[in-house]
Tab-separated table of C-alpha atoms and ligand atoms in Angstrom:
chain	number	residue	atom	x	y	z
O	250	MET	CA	-9.571	14.490	-13.331
O	251	LEU	CA	-8.090	15.556	-16.775
O	252	ALA	CA	-9.573	12.970	-19.796
O	253	SER	CA	-9.402	13.502	-23.458
O	254	ALA	CA	-10.413	11.690	-25.640
O	255	SER	CA	-8.122	11.171	-29.381
O	256	VAL	CA	-9.289	10.283	-32.231
O	257	THR	CA	-7.146	6.982	-32.239
O	258	ALA	CA	-9.866	6.464	-29.647
O	259	THR	CA	-7.640	5.584	-26.350
O	260	LEU	CA	-8.624	7.686	-23.542
O	261	THR	CA	-4.987	8.905	-21.381
O	262	LEU	CA	-5.179	9.079	-17.397
O	263	PRO	CA	-2.739	9.842	-14.931
O	264	GLY	CA	-1.415	6.550	-14.110
O	265	PHE	CA	-2.061	4.101	-11.089
O	266	VAL	CA	0.029	4.631	-8.233
O	267	ASN	CA	0.163	1.197	-6.606
O	268	ALA	CA	1.314	2.997	-2.497
O	269	HIS	CA	1.912	-1.312	-0.655
O	270	SER	CA	3.065	-3.604	-2.131
O	271	HIS	CA	5.503	-6.340	-0.594
O	272	THR	CA	5.938	-8.131	-4.145
O	273	PHE	CA	8.000	-11.468	-3.503
O	274	GLN	CA	3.758	-11.807	-1.915
O	275	ARG	CA	3.186	-13.046	-5.707
O	276	ALA	CA	4.097	-16.124	-4.896
O	277	LEU	CA	1.407	-17.008	-2.452
O	278	ARG	CA	-1.448	-16.738	-4.319
O	279	GLY	CA	-3.016	-19.629	-4.765
O	280	ARG	CA	-1.508	-21.135	-1.818
O	281	ALA	CA	-2.683	-21.138	2.455
O	282	GLY	CA	-6.117	-21.065	1.868
O	283	GLY	CA	-7.154	-22.145	4.834
O	284	GLY	CA	-6.679	-20.818	8.442
O	285	ASP	CA	-6.405	-16.740	9.273
O	286	PHE	CA	-5.006	-14.236	8.653
O	287	TRP	CA	-1.662	-15.549	11.682
O	288	ALA	CA	-1.829	-19.110	10.126
O	289	TRP	CA	-1.734	-16.929	6.066
O	290	ARG	CA	1.519	-15.172	8.022
O	291	ASP	CA	3.452	-18.144	8.469
O	292	VAL	CA	3.276	-19.349	5.581
O	293	MET	CA	4.489	-15.824	3.896
O	294	LEU	CA	6.954	-15.721	6.166
O	295	ALA	CA	8.232	-19.450	4.855
O	296	GLU	CA	8.649	-17.728	1.860
O	297	ALA	CA	10.551	-14.474	3.011
O	298	GLU	CA	13.074	-16.309	3.870
O	299	ARG	CA	14.097	-17.942	1.637
O	300	GLN	CA	14.616	-14.713	-0.649
O	301	THR	CA	18.111	-14.008	-2.135
O	302	PRO	CA	18.829	-10.333	-3.930
O	303	GLU	CA	18.352	-12.885	-7.144
O	304	LEU	CA	15.072	-13.737	-6.606
O	305	VAL	CA	14.372	-10.448	-5.671
O	306	ARG	CA	15.763	-9.041	-9.040
O	307	ARG	CA	13.894	-11.355	-11.252
O	308	GLU	CA	10.708	-12.277	-9.822
O	309	TYR	CA	9.988	-8.490	-8.944
O	310	GLU	CA	10.892	-6.795	-12.653
O	311	ALA	CA	8.112	-9.714	-13.493
O	312	ALA	CA	5.923	-8.305	-10.753
O	313	TYR	CA	6.138	-5.325	-11.791
O	314	VAL	CA	5.966	-5.978	-15.880
O	315	GLU	CA	2.837	-7.067	-14.683
O	316	LEU	CA	2.100	-3.845	-12.254
O	317	ARG	CA	2.900	-1.239	-15.598
O	318	ALA	CA	0.462	-3.477	-17.645
O	319	ALA	CA	-1.824	-3.626	-15.481
O	320	GLY	CA	-2.363	0.288	-16.054
O	321	TYR	CA	0.210	1.071	-12.884
O	322	ALA	CA	2.849	3.642	-13.033
O	323	ALA	CA	4.418	3.807	-10.121
O	324	VAL	CA	4.410	1.478	-6.380
O	325	GLY	CA	5.842	2.014	-3.260
O	326	GLU	CA	7.839	-1.089	-2.089
O	327	PHE	CA	7.625	-1.234	1.492
O	328	HIS	CA	10.429	-3.629	1.773
O	329	TYR	CA	11.617	-5.360	4.754
O	330	LEU	CA	14.183	-8.006	3.074
O	331	GLY	CA	17.464	-6.519	4.237
O	332	LEU	CA	19.566	-4.107	2.280
O	333	PRO	CA	20.613	-5.882	-0.895
O	334	GLU	CA	17.324	-7.022	-1.704
O	335	ALA	CA	15.992	-3.499	-1.381
O	336	LEU	CA	18.976	-2.885	-4.164
O	337	ALA	CA	18.034	-5.691	-5.848
O	338	ALA	CA	14.512	-4.420	-6.269
O	339	ILE	CA	15.461	-0.622	-7.430
O	340	GLU	CA	16.675	-2.310	-9.986
O	341	ALA	CA	13.914	-4.781	-11.113
O	342	ALA	CA	11.579	-1.354	-11.150
O	343	ALA	CA	14.168	-0.293	-13.116
O	344	ALA	CA	13.967	-2.536	-15.777
O	345	ALA	CA	10.259	-2.826	-15.894
O	346	GLY	CA	9.874	0.254	-16.544
O	347	ILE	CA	7.581	1.537	-12.856
O	348	GLU	CA	8.256	4.053	-10.725
O	349	VAL	CA	8.944	2.994	-7.908
O	350	VAL	CA	9.784	4.365	-3.922
O	351	LEU	CA	11.314	2.421	-1.658
O	352	LEU	CA	9.714	2.137	1.557
O	353	HIS	CA	11.778	1.316	4.385
O	354	VAL	CA	11.677	-0.940	6.618
O	355	ALA	CA	11.774	-0.816	10.686
O	356	TYR	CA	11.753	-4.092	12.633
O	357	ALA	CA	12.512	-3.729	16.360
O	358	ARG	CA	11.259	-7.443	17.503
O	359	GLY	CA	8.924	-10.738	15.964
O	360	GLY	CA	9.341	-11.672	13.081
O	361	LEU	CA	12.295	-13.085	11.388
O	362	GLU	CA	15.707	-12.441	12.222
O	363	ARG	CA	16.608	-10.622	8.178
O	364	PHE	CA	13.324	-8.437	9.464
O	365	ARG	CA	14.738	-7.056	12.360
O	366	GLN	CA	17.962	-4.289	11.981
O	367	ALA	CA	19.641	-3.751	16.402
O	368	SER	CA	18.555	-0.938	17.404
O	369	VAL	CA	16.854	2.222	15.134
O	370	THR	CA	20.280	3.658	14.619
O	371	ALA	CA	20.560	0.684	12.243
O	372	TYR	CA	17.663	1.409	10.754
O	373	LEU	CA	17.822	5.496	9.454
O	374	ASP	CA	22.142	4.342	8.628
O	375	GLU	CA	20.124	1.867	6.586
O	376	VAL	CA	17.509	4.704	4.966
O	377	GLU	CA	20.613	6.968	5.320
O	378	ALA	CA	22.396	4.100	3.282
O	379	LEU	CA	19.284	3.993	0.229
O	380	ARG	CA	19.558	7.806	-0.290
O	381	ALA	CA	23.206	7.929	-0.477
O	382	ALA	CA	22.356	5.299	-3.624
O	383	GLY	CA	20.226	7.472	-5.617
O	384	ALA	CA	17.053	5.665	-3.943
O	385	ARG	CA	13.201	7.866	-3.372
O	386	VAL	CA	12.688	6.566	-0.389
O	387	GLY	CA	10.116	6.639	2.893
O	388	VAL	CA	10.297	4.991	6.613
O	389	ALA	CA	8.240	2.702	7.451
O	390	PRO	CA	7.937	1.268	11.085
O	391	HIS	CA	6.209	-1.903	9.617
O	392	SER	CA	3.515	-1.797	12.776
O	393	VAL	CA	3.168	-1.447	16.678
O	394	ARG	CA	3.709	-5.201	16.771
O	395	ALA	CA	7.160	-4.296	15.217
O	396	CYS	CA	8.330	-1.366	16.364
O	397	PRO	CA	8.370	0.169	19.730
O	398	ALA	CA	7.731	3.420	21.093
O	399	ASP	CA	10.575	4.572	21.814
O	400	TRP	CA	11.936	2.867	17.385
O	401	LEU	CA	8.363	5.162	17.003
O	402	GLU	CA	9.824	8.635	17.977
O	403	GLU	CA	13.363	8.163	16.453
O	404	ILE	CA	11.673	8.084	13.435
O	405	GLY	CA	8.733	9.713	13.172
O	406	ARG	CA	11.720	13.365	14.032
O	407	TYR	CA	13.007	12.076	11.463
O	408	ALA	CA	10.853	11.193	9.016
O	409	GLU	CA	9.445	14.617	9.783
O	410	ARG	CA	13.107	16.947	9.682
O	411	GLU	CA	13.961	15.242	6.227
O	412	GLY	CA	10.448	15.599	4.555
O	413	LEU	CA	10.379	11.671	3.736
O	414	PRO	CA	6.642	9.625	3.459
O	415	LEU	CA	6.427	7.899	6.646
O	416	HIS	CA	4.148	4.667	5.566
O	417	VAL	CA	3.232	2.102	8.583
O	418	HIS	CA	0.346	-0.913	8.812
O	419	ALA	CA	-1.708	-0.428	11.848
O	420	ASP	CA	-5.784	-1.442	12.497
O	421	GLU	CA	-5.005	-4.649	9.753
O	422	GLN	CA	-6.378	-7.701	12.417
O	423	PRO	CA	-7.752	-7.053	15.901
O	424	ARG	CA	-5.289	-9.289	18.097
O	425	GLU	CA	-2.470	-6.216	17.059
O	426	ILE	CA	-5.253	-4.086	19.091
O	427	GLU	CA	-5.345	-5.975	21.752
O	428	GLU	CA	-1.816	-6.446	21.444
O	429	CYS	CA	-0.730	-2.881	21.675
O	430	LEU	CA	-3.451	-1.735	24.383
O	431	ALA	CA	-2.215	-4.504	26.383
O	432	GLU	CA	1.645	-2.906	26.700
O	433	HIS	CA	0.578	0.539	25.474
O	434	GLY	CA	-3.158	1.420	26.613
O	435	CYS	CA	-3.820	2.367	23.991
O	436	ARG	CA	-4.513	1.890	20.026
O	437	PRO	CA	-2.866	1.633	16.940
O	438	ILE	CA	-2.849	4.243	16.272
O	439	GLU	CA	-3.167	6.283	19.205
O	440	LEU	CA	-0.478	5.458	19.837
O	441	LEU	CA	0.909	6.802	16.241
O	442	ALA	CA	0.291	9.759	17.275
O	443	ARG	CA	1.721	10.031	20.505
O	444	THR	CA	5.211	9.109	18.664
O	445	GLY	CA	4.780	12.022	16.685
O	446	CYS	CA	4.198	9.418	13.629
O	447	LEU	CA	0.503	11.089	12.438
O	448	GLY	CA	1.437	13.716	10.155
O	449	PRO	CA	0.533	14.845	7.147
O	450	LYS	CA	3.147	13.231	5.153
O	451	THR	CA	2.495	9.695	7.406
O	452	THR	CA	-0.102	6.418	5.329
O	453	VAL	CA	-1.682	4.472	7.529
O	454	VAL	CA	-1.778	0.850	5.055
O	455	HIS	CA	-5.332	-0.425	5.754
O	456	ALA	CA	-7.255	0.920	8.764
O	457	THR	CA	-8.885	-2.378	8.474
O	458	HIS	CA	-10.817	-2.250	12.838
O	459	ALA	CA	-9.655	1.326	13.406
O	460	ASP	CA	-12.437	2.460	15.846
O	461	GLY	CA	-14.105	7.557	15.388
O	462	ALA	CA	-11.366	8.257	18.385
O	463	GLU	CA	-8.915	7.184	15.675
O	464	LEU	CA	-10.189	8.362	12.958
O	465	ASP	CA	-10.514	10.993	13.930
O	466	LEU	CA	-7.036	11.334	14.865
O	467	LEU	CA	-6.431	10.102	11.247
O	468	ALA	CA	-8.655	13.128	9.905
O	469	GLU	CA	-6.436	16.157	12.461
O	470	ALA	CA	-2.973	15.537	10.823
O	471	GLY	CA	-4.193	14.935	7.338
O	472	ALA	CA	-3.187	11.541	7.640
O	473	ARG	CA	-4.508	9.667	5.178
O	474	VAL	CA	-5.648	5.859	5.481
O	475	CYS	CA	-3.786	2.910	1.871
O	476	ALA	CA	-7.022	0.538	1.708
O	477	CYS	CA	-5.836	-2.955	-0.688
O	478	PRO	CA	-8.939	-4.605	-0.521
O	479	THR	CA	-8.719	-7.216	-2.672
O	480	SER	CA	-5.949	-8.366	-0.664
O	481	GLU	CA	-7.622	-7.295	3.108
O	482	ALA	CA	-10.381	-10.032	1.483
O	483	ASP	CA	-7.945	-12.216	0.818
O	484	LEU	CA	-6.925	-12.762	4.605
O	485	ALA	CA	-9.634	-11.979	5.730
O	486	ASP	CA	-8.725	-9.030	7.566
O	487	GLY	CA	-12.258	-7.643	7.427
O	488	PHE	CA	-14.363	-4.365	5.652
O	489	LEU	CA	-12.652	-0.883	5.575
O	490	PRO	CA	-14.451	1.755	7.310
O	491	ALA	CA	-14.739	3.472	4.259
O	492	SER	CA	-18.258	5.575	5.041
O	493	ARG	CA	-16.964	7.016	7.833
O	494	ILE	CA	-12.616	7.607	6.963
O	495	GLU	CA	-15.549	9.439	3.549
O	496	HIS	CA	-17.549	11.948	6.666
O	497	ARG	CA	-14.546	12.556	7.907
O	498	CYS	CA	-12.784	13.667	4.805
O	499	ILE	CA	-9.519	11.242	5.093
O	500	ALA	CA	-7.353	10.753	1.480
O	501	LEU	CA	-7.489	7.699	0.497
O	502	CYS	CA	-4.944	5.428	-2.016
O	503	ILE	CA	-5.067	1.887	-2.438
O	504	GLY	CA	-2.592	-0.350	-2.409
O	505	SER	CA	-1.767	-4.450	-3.834
O	506	ASP	CA	-0.614	-5.220	-0.620
O	507	SER	CA	-0.353	-9.307	-1.641
O	508	ASN	CA	-0.496	-8.858	-4.306
O	509	VAL	CA	-2.735	-11.477	-4.567
O	510	ARG	CA	-4.588	-9.555	-7.400
O	511	ILE	CA	-2.617	-6.300	-9.857
O	512	ASP	CA	-5.879	-4.067	-10.725
O	513	PRO	CA	-6.480	-0.751	-10.124
O	514	LEU	CA	-9.949	-0.746	-11.142
O	515	GLU	CA	-10.537	-3.980	-8.893
O	516	GLU	CA	-10.022	-1.784	-6.042
O	517	LEU	CA	-11.620	1.163	-6.415
O	518	ARG	CA	-14.865	-0.852	-7.197
O	519	GLU	CA	-13.760	-2.508	-3.648
O	520	LEU	CA	-13.832	0.818	-2.064
O	521	GLU	CA	-17.313	2.052	-3.057
O	522	GLY	CA	-18.846	-2.001	-2.839
O	523	ILE	CA	-17.832	-1.488	0.533
O	524	ALA	CA	-19.048	2.102	0.728
O	525	ARG	CA	-22.369	1.489	-0.683
O	526	ARG	CA	-22.616	-1.946	1.828
O	527	GLN	CA	-21.736	-0.505	4.517
O	528	THR	CA	-24.917	2.177	3.815
O	529	GLY	CA	-27.656	1.048	1.841
O	530	LYS	CA	-26.429	4.349	-0.985
O	531	ARG	CA	-24.987	4.055	-4.488
O	532	GLY	CA	-22.022	6.454	-5.171
O	533	VAL	CA	-20.867	7.421	-1.941
O	534	PHE	CA	-17.352	8.164	-3.540
O	535	PRO	CA	-17.677	10.043	-6.764
O	536	THR	CA	-16.189	8.926	-10.409
O	537	ALA	CA	-13.903	10.706	-10.084
O	538	SER	CA	-12.550	11.091	-6.421
O	539	LEU	CA	-11.703	7.188	-6.666
O	540	LEU	CA	-10.252	7.831	-9.202
O	541	SER	CA	-8.014	10.836	-7.699
O	542	PHE	CA	-7.857	8.239	-5.204
O	543	GLY	CA	-5.841	5.185	-7.572
O	544	SER	CA	-3.367	7.904	-8.873
O	545	ALA	CA	-3.138	12.116	-7.390
O	546	GLU	CA	-3.363	10.044	-3.672
O	547	GLY	CA	-1.151	7.597	-4.195
O	548	ALA	CA	1.701	10.099	-5.628
O	549	ARG	CA	0.953	12.206	-2.634
O	550	SER	CA	1.188	9.133	-0.481
O	551	LEU	CA	4.224	7.887	-1.888
O	552	GLY	CA	5.884	12.079	-2.476
O	553	LEU	CA	5.840	11.508	-5.803
O	554	ALA	CA	5.485	15.368	-8.164
O	555	SER	CA	5.479	13.376	-10.797
O	556	TRP	CA	4.559	9.998	-12.654
O	557	PRO	CA	3.465	8.704	-16.135
O	558	ASP	CA	0.284	8.318	-17.941
O	559	VAL	CA	-2.060	5.581	-18.166
O	560	GLN	CA	-4.082	4.311	-21.935
O	561	VAL	CA	-7.638	3.093	-22.121
O	562	ASP	CA	-8.430	1.543	-25.572
O	563	LEU	CA	-11.148	2.987	-26.356
O	564	ALA	CA	-11.862	0.115	-28.660
O	565	HIS	CA	-12.394	-2.525	-25.685
O	566	ALA	CA	-15.490	-4.861	-25.145
O	567	SER	CA	-15.603	-4.498	-21.617
O	568	LEU	CA	-17.008	-0.627	-22.982
O	569	ARG	CA	-18.292	-1.416	-26.410
O	570	GLY	CA	-21.996	0.425	-26.125
O	571	VAL	CA	-20.655	3.112	-23.142
O	572	ALA	CA	-21.370	6.300	-24.196
O	573	ALA	CA	-18.527	9.138	-24.258
O	574	GLU	CA	-19.921	10.480	-20.940
O	575	ASP	CA	-19.374	8.104	-18.617
O	576	VAL	CA	-16.705	6.189	-19.817
O	577	LEU	CA	-15.105	6.808	-17.035
O	578	ASP	CA	-17.600	5.720	-14.138
O	579	ALA	CA	-18.176	2.356	-16.715
O	580	LEU	CA	-14.449	2.033	-16.779
O	581	VAL	CA	-14.671	2.086	-12.318
O	582	ALA	CA	-18.431	0.194	-12.475
O	583	GLY	CA	-17.616	-2.816	-14.993
O	584	CYS	CA	-13.802	-3.180	-16.486
O	585	GLY	CA	-10.216	-4.729	-15.977
O	586	ALA	CA	-7.051	-3.588	-15.923
O	587	ASP	CA	-7.301	-5.401	-19.873
O	588	VAL	CA	-8.587	-2.399	-20.365
O	589	PHE	CA	-5.612	-0.631	-20.690
O	590	LEU	CA	-2.984	-0.223	-23.278
O	591	PRO	CA	0.094	-1.656	-23.344
O	592	PRO	CA	2.621	1.099	-21.668
O	593	ALA	CA	5.471	2.741	-24.753
F	1359	ZN	ZN1	1.372	-4.522	3.927
């Protein structure tokens, strides 16, 4: 972790990388307070249904400006709203000055009709169209709920051949695991391994309910986990198996996911907070590791070689009285995203 203080009382850090965002879900904050994940999902689907390229272009730019102001320099947009909306999201990111990798979603079944492609070939044609338009892309089978095994096999082969990031939701909710066991006789991450979707360019989003054998598979494959603690709390998903992930040296990155909160420091603080509650120990993840999860690991997850820096305002009230050698620890332990200076 490089850090340098300057005479203008700022500290330069690598910008934060938001490896998992469904930006349209920003509109849902404060709504759908009751029920469970599945009740929230119904409200989310209604919000997804009303999205248009014009709405995406306008609202994503506003949300991306918020991300940028909060210290995020790059975002992985996990996108399942259709091809014109994907192009609108890319335009919105350019207007907001944030790097974007469009994680184009494969959706075979369930959800809304607008999410679904007729075949895996039709899906890969969409990915090719985005690449031909100059977009930075990753492939993203939505989940084992939404993609059958033959789609996963084809997408895994394509990602490996093309050297693309592969992102996939897994083990967010117990019901998904029960359904996977009933259909395939194995758990979601085991199915991803069987179908060739686990490798060093794979990011499994959530892994909340992953068991030990599934975590072992992630470690063996060199795959990483994207944790989204503020969304996982909001959606009643459960606790990341943080200390078990740390024990296996599985790389972590962070995402704002539903964008109920936009604050990389809060996501990182929650990672450590979950680990502390699980272990009864403090400092499970060293600060340098947490900051790396928030930046370099996210960039690796998205296949980004470079991304902008961010400036910390050392004169901010939340850092008042903090000794220079404690600033990075204090940043993660006690600051919000308003500690970052506006991007140049
Ligand atoms: Zn997600």
